[in-house]
Coordinates of C-alpha atoms in Angstrom, one line a residue:
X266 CA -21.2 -5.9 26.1
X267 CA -19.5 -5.5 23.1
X268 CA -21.2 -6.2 19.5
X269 CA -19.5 -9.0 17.6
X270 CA -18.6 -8.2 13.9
X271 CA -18.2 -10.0 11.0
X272 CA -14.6 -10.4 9.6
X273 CA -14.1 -8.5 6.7
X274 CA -13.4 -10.3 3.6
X275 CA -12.6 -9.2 -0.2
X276 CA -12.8 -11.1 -3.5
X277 CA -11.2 -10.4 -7.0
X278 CA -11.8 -12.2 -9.7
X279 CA -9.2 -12.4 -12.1
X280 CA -9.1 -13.1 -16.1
X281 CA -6.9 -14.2 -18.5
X282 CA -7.7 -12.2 -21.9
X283 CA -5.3 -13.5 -24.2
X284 CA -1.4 -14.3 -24.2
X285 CA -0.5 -10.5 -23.4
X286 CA -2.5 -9.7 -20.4
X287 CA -5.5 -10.1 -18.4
X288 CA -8.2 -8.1 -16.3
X289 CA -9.0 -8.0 -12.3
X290 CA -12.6 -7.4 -11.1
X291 CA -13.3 -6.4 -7.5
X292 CA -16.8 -4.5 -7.0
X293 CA -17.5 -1.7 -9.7
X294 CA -14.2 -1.7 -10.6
X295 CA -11.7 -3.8 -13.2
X296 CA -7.9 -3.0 -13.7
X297 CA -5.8 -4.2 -16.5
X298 CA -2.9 -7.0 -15.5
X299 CA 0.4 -7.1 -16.6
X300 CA 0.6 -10.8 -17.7
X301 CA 2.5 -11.0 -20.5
X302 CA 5.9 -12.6 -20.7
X303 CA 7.3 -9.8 -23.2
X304 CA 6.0 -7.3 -20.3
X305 CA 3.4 -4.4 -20.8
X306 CA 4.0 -0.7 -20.2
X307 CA -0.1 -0.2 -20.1
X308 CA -0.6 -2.5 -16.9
X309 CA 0.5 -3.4 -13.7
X310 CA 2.8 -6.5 -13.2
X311 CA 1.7 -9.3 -10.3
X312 CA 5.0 -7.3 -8.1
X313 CA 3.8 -3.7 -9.4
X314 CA 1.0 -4.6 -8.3
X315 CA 1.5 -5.4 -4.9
X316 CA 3.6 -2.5 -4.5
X317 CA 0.9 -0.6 -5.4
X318 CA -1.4 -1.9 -2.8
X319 CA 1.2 -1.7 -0.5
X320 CA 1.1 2.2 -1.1
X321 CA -2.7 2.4 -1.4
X322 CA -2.7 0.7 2.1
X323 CA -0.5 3.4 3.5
X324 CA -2.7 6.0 2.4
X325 CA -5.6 4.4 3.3
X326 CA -4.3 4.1 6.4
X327 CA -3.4 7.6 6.9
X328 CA -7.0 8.4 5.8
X329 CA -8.5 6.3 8.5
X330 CA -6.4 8.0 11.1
X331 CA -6.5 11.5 10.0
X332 CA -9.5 12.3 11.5
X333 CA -8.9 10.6 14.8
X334 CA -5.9 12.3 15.4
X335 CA -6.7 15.6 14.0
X336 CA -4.2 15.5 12.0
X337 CA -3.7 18.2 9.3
X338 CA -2.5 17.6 5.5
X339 CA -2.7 18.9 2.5
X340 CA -1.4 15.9 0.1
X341 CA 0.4 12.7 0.7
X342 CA 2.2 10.4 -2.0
X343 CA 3.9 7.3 -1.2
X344 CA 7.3 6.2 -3.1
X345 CA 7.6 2.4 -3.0
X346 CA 10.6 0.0 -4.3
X347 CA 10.9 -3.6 -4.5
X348 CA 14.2 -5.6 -5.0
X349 CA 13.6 -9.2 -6.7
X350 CA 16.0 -12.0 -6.0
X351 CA 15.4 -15.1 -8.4
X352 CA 15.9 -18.3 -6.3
X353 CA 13.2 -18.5 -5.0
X354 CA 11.5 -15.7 -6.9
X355 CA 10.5 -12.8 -4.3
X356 CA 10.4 -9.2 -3.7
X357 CA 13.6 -9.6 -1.1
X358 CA 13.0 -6.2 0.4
X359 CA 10.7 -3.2 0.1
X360 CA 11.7 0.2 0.3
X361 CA 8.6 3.2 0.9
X362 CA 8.8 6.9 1.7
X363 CA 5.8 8.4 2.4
X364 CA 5.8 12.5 1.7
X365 CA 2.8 14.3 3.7
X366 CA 2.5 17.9 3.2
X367 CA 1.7 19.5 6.7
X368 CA 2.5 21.7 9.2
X369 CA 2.1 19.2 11.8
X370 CA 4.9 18.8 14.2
X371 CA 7.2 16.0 13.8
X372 CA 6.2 14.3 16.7
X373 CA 2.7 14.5 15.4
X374 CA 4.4 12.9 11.9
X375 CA 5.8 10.1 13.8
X376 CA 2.7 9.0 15.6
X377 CA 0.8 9.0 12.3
X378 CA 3.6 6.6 10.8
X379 CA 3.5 4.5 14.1
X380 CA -0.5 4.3 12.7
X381 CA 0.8 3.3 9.7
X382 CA 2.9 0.2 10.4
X383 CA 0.8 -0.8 13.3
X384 CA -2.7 -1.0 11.6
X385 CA -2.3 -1.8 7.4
X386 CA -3.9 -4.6 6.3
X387 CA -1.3 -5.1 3.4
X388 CA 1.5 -3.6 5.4
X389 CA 1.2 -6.3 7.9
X390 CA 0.4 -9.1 5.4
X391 CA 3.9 -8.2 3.2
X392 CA 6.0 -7.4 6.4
X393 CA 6.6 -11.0 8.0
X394 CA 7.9 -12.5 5.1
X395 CA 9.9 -9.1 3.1
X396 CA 12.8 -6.8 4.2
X397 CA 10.0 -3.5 4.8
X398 CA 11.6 -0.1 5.8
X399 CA 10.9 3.2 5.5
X400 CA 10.2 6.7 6.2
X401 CA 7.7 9.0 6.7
X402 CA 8.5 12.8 6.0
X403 CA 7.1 16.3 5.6
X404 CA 7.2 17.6 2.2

């Protein structure tokens, strides 16, 4: 018989700190927020954001399956792009490319993209609703 698990869940609390930005909280960790209406270089906007946890999913996801597949790398870096349209305000599509650094074959690069799109968290979440493409490729 199988062992039932609990769902996972996650919380971030978020703060405003004053008219130019505010802080996220999740564990031991706190990241500044882009929410100023002038913009911030020092922090992440809400859609810089998401980007970025679109790409940490990705390589997340790759970590996960790495050692299931037996799959080789040296480095991977993920390249992501958003287009916003205004009415109504949304990133309309997403563009990625994912560069591993291996000597794995390309079939072997394929399955571990399959892996990729098929078991992100994020990736699945942003999918339904955005334009998502891209590739994965040996550096």
């Amino acid at each position: 018989m199988s062992e039932i698990r609990p769902k996972l869940s996650f919380k971030v609390l978020a703060r405003r700190q004053d008219a130019h930005g505010s802080t996220a909280d999740c564990k031991d960790a706190s990241i500044a927020l882009d929410t100023d209406l002038a913009g911030r270089r020092d922090a992440f906007n809400p859609a810089e954001l998401l980007l970025a946890a679109l790409s940490a999913c990705m390589i997340k996801g790759i970590e996960r399956v790495v050692p299931i597949l037996k799959f080789q790398l040296r480095s991977v870096e993920v390249t992501v792009e958003g287009v916003r349209q205004d009415v109504p305000p949304k990133l309309e599509s997403i563009r990625y490319q994912i560069v591993v650094d291996t000597d794995e074959s390309d079939h072997r690069l394929d399955l571990l993209h399959e892996n990729v799109r098929k078991y992100g968290t994020v990736f699945n979440t942003v999918a339904p609703g955005t334009d998502l493409a891209g590739e994965l490729r040996r550096k």
